[in-house]
């Protein structure tokens, strides 16, 4: 006869095997559902981007040894329907707005900075309609300046499922904006005052 420990081990092995198969089924079926809903081709509208460049001396804003550093803040409009990202395995969706731009010292290197993020907990709140939204974070570059560059803004998302790995993607509807030079901005302000 089998002892109590052997019976417990046999039952727990079968239970563990079935739970692994169940978890794999949940992951694969939710991925199939996402591909079926074409979530990797979602559209978004990012508009009315108003950049504001400030010079900061604090190390909290990227300054090193008290040298001034340009910081970029934004106001923008955002419209996106992210409800297809939700299915029965979606716990929440993390959404974030980034700007990508080439480096000046090495043009082949691409820099990316995050200006805004948001957590969507359910499908009912997945319709994003924001106007004149302020960026949560200010951006600064490891190089001297942010001004005078072309930034490409894009909305990214990250599905955090109940079971399985994180799923990353972005929406269609990227927008390119040129950040005016600080010196040009100061000259224009002085000319308008005269």
mmCIF file of C-alpha atoms in Angstrom:
data_model
loop_
_atom_site.group_PDB
_atom_site.id
_atom_site.type_symbol
_atom_site.label_atom_id
_atom_site.label_comp_id
_atom_site.label_asym_id
_atom_site.label_seq_id
_atom_site.Cartn_x
_atom_site.Cartn_y
_atom_site.Cartn_z
ATOM 1 C CA UNK A 1 0.000 0.000 0.000
ATOM 2 C CA UNK A 2 0.978 3.622 -0.442
ATOM 3 C CA UNK A 3 1.709 5.761 2.534
ATOM 4 C CA UNK A 4 -0.136 9.019 3.243
ATOM 5 C CA UNK A 5 2.875 11.064 2.110
ATOM 6 C CA UNK A 6 3.057 9.243 -1.244
ATOM 7 C CA UNK A 7 -0.663 9.813 -1.844
ATOM 8 C CA UNK A 8 -0.344 13.517 -0.975
ATOM 9 C CA UNK A 9 2.661 13.838 -3.313
ATOM 10 C CA UNK A 10 0.791 12.131 -6.146
ATOM 11 C CA UNK A 11 -2.277 14.362 -5.748
ATOM 12 C CA UNK A 12 -0.188 17.546 -5.479
ATOM 13 C CA UNK A 13 1.830 16.596 -8.605
ATOM 14 C CA UNK A 14 -1.353 16.115 -10.618
ATOM 15 C CA UNK A 15 -2.795 19.399 -9.274
ATOM 16 C CA UNK A 16 0.401 21.279 -10.084
ATOM 17 C CA UNK A 17 0.537 19.825 -13.608
ATOM 18 C CA UNK A 18 -3.071 20.831 -14.311
ATOM 19 C CA UNK A 19 -2.504 24.333 -12.911
ATOM 20 C CA UNK A 20 0.497 24.832 -15.203
ATOM 21 C CA UNK A 21 -1.582 23.687 -18.187
ATOM 22 C CA UNK A 22 -4.419 25.973 -17.060
ATOM 23 C CA UNK A 23 -2.084 28.969 -16.749
ATOM 24 C CA UNK A 24 -0.640 28.277 -20.217
ATOM 25 C CA UNK A 25 -4.156 28.023 -21.657
ATOM 26 C CA UNK A 26 -5.140 31.338 -20.041
ATOM 27 C CA UNK A 27 -2.018 33.089 -21.403
ATOM 28 C CA UNK A 28 -2.359 31.708 -24.923
ATOM 29 C CA UNK A 29 -6.086 32.363 -25.184
ATOM 30 C CA UNK A 30 -5.710 35.954 -23.942
ATOM 31 C CA UNK A 31 -2.864 36.566 -26.439
ATOM 32 C CA UNK A 32 -5.041 35.136 -29.215
ATOM 33 C CA UNK A 33 -7.850 37.452 -28.102
ATOM 34 C CA UNK A 34 -5.498 40.467 -28.253
ATOM 35 C CA UNK A 35 -4.258 39.575 -31.757
ATOM 36 C CA UNK A 36 -7.834 38.951 -32.876
ATOM 37 C CA UNK A 37 -8.797 42.453 -31.659
ATOM 38 C CA UNK A 38 -5.830 44.002 -33.531
ATOM 39 C CA UNK A 39 -4.474 45.754 -30.437
ATOM 40 C CA UNK A 40 -1.080 46.333 -32.041
ATOM 41 C CA UNK A 41 -2.735 48.648 -34.609
ATOM 42 C CA UNK A 42 -4.608 50.988 -32.241
ATOM 43 C CA UNK A 43 -4.758 54.666 -33.158
ATOM 44 C CA UNK A 44 -4.190 57.666 -30.944
ATOM 45 C CA UNK A 45 -4.277 61.398 -31.455
ATOM 46 C CA UNK A 46 -1.621 63.514 -29.766
ATOM 47 C CA UNK A 47 -2.055 67.166 -30.563
ATOM 48 C CA UNK A 48 -1.754 70.775 -29.521
ATOM 49 C CA UNK A 49 1.683 70.109 -28.014
ATOM 50 C CA UNK A 50 3.007 73.228 -26.321
ATOM 51 C CA UNK A 51 6.589 72.781 -25.107
ATOM 52 C CA UNK A 52 7.980 74.972 -22.353
ATOM 53 C CA UNK A 53 11.757 75.068 -21.860
ATOM 54 C CA UNK A 54 13.105 76.256 -18.504
ATOM 55 C CA UNK A 55 16.658 76.414 -17.196
ATOM 56 C CA UNK A 56 17.174 74.767 -13.787
ATOM 57 C CA UNK A 57 20.195 74.610 -11.490
ATOM 58 C CA UNK A 58 18.932 71.882 -9.163
ATOM 59 C CA UNK A 59 20.312 68.351 -9.313
ATOM 60 C CA UNK A 60 16.690 67.142 -9.158
ATOM 61 C CA UNK A 61 16.306 68.547 -12.657
ATOM 62 C CA UNK A 62 19.485 67.078 -14.166
ATOM 63 C CA UNK A 63 21.982 69.758 -13.194
ATOM 64 C CA UNK A 64 25.517 68.572 -12.460
ATOM 65 C CA UNK A 65 27.776 70.652 -10.193
ATOM 66 C CA UNK A 66 25.312 73.550 -10.253
ATOM 67 C CA UNK A 67 25.576 74.042 -14.033
ATOM 68 C CA UNK A 68 22.249 75.124 -15.547
ATOM 69 C CA UNK A 69 20.310 72.436 -17.405
ATOM 70 C CA UNK A 70 17.413 72.899 -19.829
ATOM 71 C CA UNK A 71 14.198 71.194 -18.715
ATOM 72 C CA UNK A 72 11.233 70.568 -20.967
ATOM 73 C CA UNK A 73 7.601 70.468 -19.796
ATOM 74 C CA UNK A 74 4.566 69.987 -22.043
ATOM 75 C CA UNK A 75 0.903 70.772 -22.397
ATOM 76 C CA UNK A 76 -0.856 68.490 -24.873
ATOM 77 C CA UNK A 77 -4.156 66.966 -25.996
ATOM 78 C CA UNK A 78 -4.591 63.200 -26.050
ATOM 79 C CA UNK A 79 -7.369 61.034 -27.505
ATOM 80 C CA UNK A 80 -7.188 57.249 -27.636
ATOM 81 C CA UNK A 81 -9.546 54.304 -27.257
ATOM 82 C CA UNK A 82 -7.614 51.578 -25.439
ATOM 83 C CA UNK A 83 -10.621 49.421 -24.509
ATOM 84 C CA UNK A 84 -9.553 46.576 -26.877
ATOM 85 C CA UNK A 85 -6.546 46.022 -24.569
ATOM 86 C CA UNK A 86 -8.871 44.661 -21.892
ATOM 87 C CA UNK A 87 -9.931 41.035 -21.775
ATOM 88 C CA UNK A 88 -10.565 38.578 -18.962
ATOM 89 C CA UNK A 89 -6.826 38.238 -18.217
ATOM 90 C CA UNK A 90 -6.053 41.988 -18.053
ATOM 91 C CA UNK A 91 -5.414 43.311 -14.570
ATOM 92 C CA UNK A 92 -4.551 46.871 -15.623
ATOM 93 C CA UNK A 93 -2.963 48.826 -18.450
ATOM 94 C CA UNK A 94 -0.068 51.228 -17.955
ATOM 95 C CA UNK A 95 -0.046 54.028 -20.561
ATOM 96 C CA UNK A 96 2.832 56.448 -21.088
ATOM 97 C CA UNK A 97 3.763 59.254 -23.479
ATOM 98 C CA UNK A 98 7.365 59.358 -24.661
ATOM 99 C CA UNK A 99 9.453 61.580 -26.902
ATOM 100 C CA UNK A 100 12.229 60.101 -28.994
ATOM 101 C CA UNK A 101 15.038 62.107 -30.562
ATOM 102 C CA UNK A 102 18.533 61.497 -31.971
ATOM 103 C CA UNK A 103 21.629 62.418 -30.002
ATOM 104 C CA UNK A 104 23.881 65.217 -31.227
ATOM 105 C CA UNK A 105 27.185 63.567 -30.342
ATOM 106 C CA UNK A 106 26.252 60.195 -31.826
ATOM 107 C CA UNK A 107 23.415 60.541 -34.378
ATOM 108 C CA UNK A 108 22.920 56.765 -34.564
ATOM 109 C CA UNK A 109 21.960 56.687 -30.883
ATOM 110 C CA UNK A 110 18.325 57.314 -30.085
ATOM 111 C CA UNK A 111 17.207 58.950 -26.835
ATOM 112 C CA UNK A 112 13.784 58.470 -25.280
ATOM 113 C CA UNK A 113 12.236 60.362 -22.381
ATOM 114 C CA UNK A 114 8.867 59.827 -20.646
ATOM 115 C CA UNK A 115 6.696 62.880 -19.999
ATOM 116 C CA UNK A 116 3.403 61.425 -18.777
ATOM 117 C CA UNK A 117 1.930 58.146 -17.538
ATOM 118 C CA UNK A 118 -1.436 56.828 -16.434
ATOM 119 C CA UNK A 119 -2.819 53.553 -15.047
ATOM 120 C CA UNK A 120 -6.133 52.290 -16.431
ATOM 121 C CA UNK A 121 -7.780 49.840 -14.042
ATOM 122 C CA UNK A 122 -10.820 48.787 -16.096
ATOM 123 C CA UNK A 123 -12.355 48.885 -19.566
ATOM 124 C CA UNK A 124 -14.833 51.620 -18.625
ATOM 125 C CA UNK A 125 -11.978 54.115 -18.143
ATOM 126 C CA UNK A 126 -9.996 53.070 -21.239
ATOM 127 C CA UNK A 127 -11.356 55.868 -23.435
ATOM 128 C CA UNK A 128 -8.769 58.644 -23.019
ATOM 129 C CA UNK A 129 -9.986 62.141 -23.906
ATOM 130 C CA UNK A 130 -7.738 64.772 -22.363
ATOM 131 C CA UNK A 131 -7.262 68.370 -23.412
ATOM 132 C CA UNK A 132 -4.547 70.759 -22.246
ATOM 133 C CA UNK A 133 -3.019 67.997 -20.130
ATOM 134 C CA UNK A 134 0.217 68.872 -18.326
ATOM 135 C CA UNK A 135 3.172 66.512 -18.393
ATOM 136 C CA UNK A 136 3.860 64.736 -15.106
ATOM 137 C CA UNK A 137 7.598 64.764 -15.575
ATOM 138 C CA UNK A 138 10.053 67.267 -16.961
ATOM 139 C CA UNK A 139 12.580 65.955 -19.421
ATOM 140 C CA UNK A 140 16.224 66.822 -19.777
ATOM 141 C CA UNK A 141 18.977 65.443 -21.907
ATOM 142 C CA UNK A 142 22.313 64.021 -20.832
ATOM 143 C CA UNK A 143 23.803 66.481 -23.280
ATOM 144 C CA UNK A 144 23.556 70.233 -22.736
ATOM 145 C CA UNK A 145 20.270 71.131 -24.393
ATOM 146 C CA UNK A 146 16.776 69.971 -25.229
ATOM 147 C CA UNK A 147 15.964 72.994 -27.386
ATOM 148 C CA UNK A 148 16.573 72.999 -31.115
ATOM 149 C CA UNK A 149 15.691 69.316 -31.508
ATOM 150 C CA UNK A 150 12.956 67.430 -33.310
ATOM 151 C CA UNK A 151 11.081 65.216 -30.852
ATOM 152 C CA UNK A 152 8.753 62.415 -31.989
ATOM 153 C CA UNK A 153 5.953 61.865 -29.467
ATOM 154 C CA UNK A 154 4.351 58.448 -29.193
ATOM 155 C CA UNK A 155 1.838 56.815 -26.851
ATOM 156 C CA UNK A 156 2.948 53.431 -25.472
ATOM 157 C CA UNK A 157 0.985 50.869 -23.462
ATOM 158 C CA UNK A 158 1.827 47.936 -21.240
ATOM 159 C CA UNK A 159 -0.742 45.257 -20.389
ATOM 160 C CA UNK A 160 -0.251 43.811 -16.922
ATOM 161 C CA UNK A 161 -2.124 40.481 -16.947
ATOM 162 C CA UNK A 162 -3.348 38.383 -14.053
ATOM 163 C CA UNK A 163 -1.370 35.428 -15.408
ATOM 164 C CA UNK A 164 1.585 35.625 -17.775
ATOM 165 C CA UNK A 165 4.281 38.063 -18.841
ATOM 166 C CA UNK A 166 3.809 41.777 -19.502
ATOM 167 C CA UNK A 167 2.746 42.710 -23.029
ATOM 168 C CA UNK A 168 4.169 45.914 -24.535
ATOM 169 C CA UNK A 169 3.012 47.926 -27.525
ATOM 170 C CA UNK A 170 2.400 51.402 -28.865
ATOM 171 C CA UNK A 171 -0.285 53.204 -30.806
ATOM 172 C CA UNK A 172 -0.229 54.680 -34.293
ATOM 173 C CA UNK A 173 -0.361 58.445 -34.399
ATOM 174 C CA UNK A 174 3.095 59.694 -33.569
ATOM 175 C CA UNK A 175 3.675 63.443 -33.804
ATOM 176 C CA UNK A 176 6.915 65.298 -34.527
ATOM 177 C CA UNK A 177 7.511 68.659 -32.813
ATOM 178 C CA UNK A 178 10.501 70.980 -33.041
ATOM 179 C CA UNK A 179 11.522 72.479 -29.696
ATOM 180 C CA UNK A 180 12.515 76.130 -30.284
ATOM 181 C CA UNK A 181 15.961 77.294 -29.216
ATOM 182 C CA UNK A 182 16.063 79.198 -25.924
ATOM 183 C CA UNK A 183 18.081 82.020 -27.541
ATOM 184 C CA UNK A 184 15.547 82.384 -30.386
ATOM 185 C CA UNK A 185 12.721 82.393 -27.849
ATOM 186 C CA UNK A 186 14.409 85.150 -25.816
ATOM 187 C CA UNK A 187 15.079 87.197 -28.981
ATOM 188 C CA UNK A 188 11.433 86.860 -30.102
ATOM 189 C CA UNK A 189 10.230 87.930 -26.662
ATOM 190 C CA UNK A 190 12.507 90.992 -26.682
ATOM 191 C CA UNK A 191 11.422 91.949 -30.226
ATOM 192 C CA UNK A 192 7.736 91.658 -29.331
ATOM 193 C CA UNK A 193 8.238 93.966 -26.328
ATOM 194 C CA UNK A 194 9.842 96.683 -28.496
#
